[in-house]
Amino acid sequence: MASSGAELSLLTSQEAALKAENQRLGAELISASSLSQFESTYESLGFIRPEKTIYITEEDAVAKLP
């Protein structure tokens, strides 16, 4: 009986630690996937925000053979 109680206590402790880690990782994921985080990441890599966006439609010739 004593070993079962100790094992239950250990498993309960591990469960609490895993729940806390899961919550921390969830918050980290939300933070890492935020638009402001993306912006600072691409700026640190040397990318710049385009001044003008060009949209291509199906009718536009993109890579037309001669």
mmCIF file of C-alpha atoms in Angstrom:
data_model
loop_
_atom_site.group_PDB
_atom_site.id
_atom_site.type_symbol
_atom_site.label_atom_id
_atom_site.label_comp_id
_atom_site.label_asym_id
_atom_site.label_seq_id
_atom_site.Cartn_x
_atom_site.Cartn_y
_atom_site.Cartn_z
ATOM 1 C CA MET A 1 0.000 0.000 0.000
ATOM 2 C CA ALA A 2 2.809 2.426 0.855
ATOM 3 C CA SER A 3 4.462 1.989 -2.527
ATOM 4 C CA SER A 4 1.139 2.609 -4.271
ATOM 5 C CA GLY A 5 0.737 5.856 -2.332
ATOM 6 C CA ALA A 6 4.267 6.944 -3.194
ATOM 7 C CA GLU A 7 3.736 6.053 -6.842
ATOM 8 C CA LEU A 8 0.443 7.955 -6.908
ATOM 9 C CA SER A 9 2.157 10.960 -5.359
ATOM 10 C CA LEU A 10 4.945 10.799 -7.951
ATOM 11 C CA LEU A 11 2.478 10.512 -10.833
ATOM 12 C CA THR A 12 0.403 13.392 -9.486
ATOM 13 C CA SER A 13 3.539 15.513 -9.249
ATOM 14 C CA GLN A 14 4.557 14.600 -12.806
ATOM 15 C CA GLU A 15 1.053 15.405 -14.048
ATOM 16 C CA ALA A 16 1.183 18.854 -12.445
ATOM 17 C CA ALA A 17 4.621 19.511 -13.957
ATOM 18 C CA LEU A 18 3.450 18.436 -17.417
ATOM 19 C CA LYS A 19 0.324 20.596 -17.188
ATOM 20 C CA ALA A 20 2.449 23.599 -16.223
ATOM 21 C CA GLU A 21 4.868 22.926 -19.089
ATOM 22 C CA ASN A 22 1.971 22.527 -21.511
ATOM 23 C CA GLN A 23 0.538 25.867 -20.420
ATOM 24 C CA ARG A 24 3.953 27.549 -20.741
ATOM 25 C CA LEU A 25 4.497 26.090 -24.212
ATOM 26 C CA GLY A 26 1.020 27.178 -25.295
ATOM 27 C CA ALA A 27 1.756 30.741 -24.230
ATOM 28 C CA GLU A 28 5.149 30.582 -25.977
ATOM 29 C CA LEU A 29 3.479 29.351 -29.169
ATOM 30 C CA ILE A 30 0.964 32.186 -29.103
ATOM 31 C CA SER A 31 3.746 34.708 -28.554
ATOM 32 C CA ALA A 32 5.974 33.258 -31.285
ATOM 33 C CA SER A 33 3.157 33.207 -33.834
ATOM 34 C CA SER A 34 2.070 36.803 -33.245
ATOM 35 C CA LEU A 35 2.388 39.237 -36.134
ATOM 36 C CA SER A 36 4.653 41.551 -34.165
ATOM 37 C CA GLN A 37 7.054 38.656 -33.535
ATOM 38 C CA PHE A 38 7.065 37.784 -37.250
ATOM 39 C CA GLU A 39 7.777 41.405 -38.109
ATOM 40 C CA SER A 40 10.749 41.671 -35.771
ATOM 41 C CA THR A 41 12.068 38.312 -37.006
ATOM 42 C CA TYR A 42 11.968 39.190 -40.696
ATOM 43 C CA GLU A 43 13.427 42.637 -40.039
ATOM 44 C CA SER A 44 16.350 41.070 -38.172
ATOM 45 C CA LEU A 45 16.927 38.833 -41.206
ATOM 46 C CA GLY A 46 17.161 41.874 -43.497
ATOM 47 C CA PHE A 47 13.729 41.679 -45.099
ATOM 48 C CA ILE A 48 11.821 44.909 -45.640
ATOM 49 C CA ARG A 49 8.136 45.676 -45.965
ATOM 50 C CA PRO A 50 7.174 46.230 -49.620
ATOM 51 C CA GLU A 51 6.018 49.692 -50.622
ATOM 52 C CA LYS A 52 3.493 48.363 -53.108
ATOM 53 C CA THR A 53 1.700 45.042 -53.437
ATOM 54 C CA ILE A 54 1.052 43.666 -56.920
ATOM 55 C CA TYR A 55 -1.672 41.075 -57.380
ATOM 56 C CA ILE A 56 -1.468 38.673 -60.320
ATOM 57 C CA THR A 57 -4.655 37.320 -61.851
ATOM 58 C CA GLU A 58 -5.150 34.269 -64.048
ATOM 59 C CA GLU A 59 -5.241 36.484 -67.115
ATOM 60 C CA ASP A 60 -1.822 38.033 -66.446
ATOM 61 C CA ALA A 61 1.077 36.482 -68.367
ATOM 62 C CA VAL A 62 3.663 35.453 -65.798
ATOM 63 C CA ALA A 63 6.096 33.069 -67.492
ATOM 64 C CA LYS A 64 4.888 32.997 -71.059
ATOM 65 C CA LEU A 65 6.919 31.044 -73.595
ATOM 66 C CA PRO A 66 8.170 33.075 -76.590
#
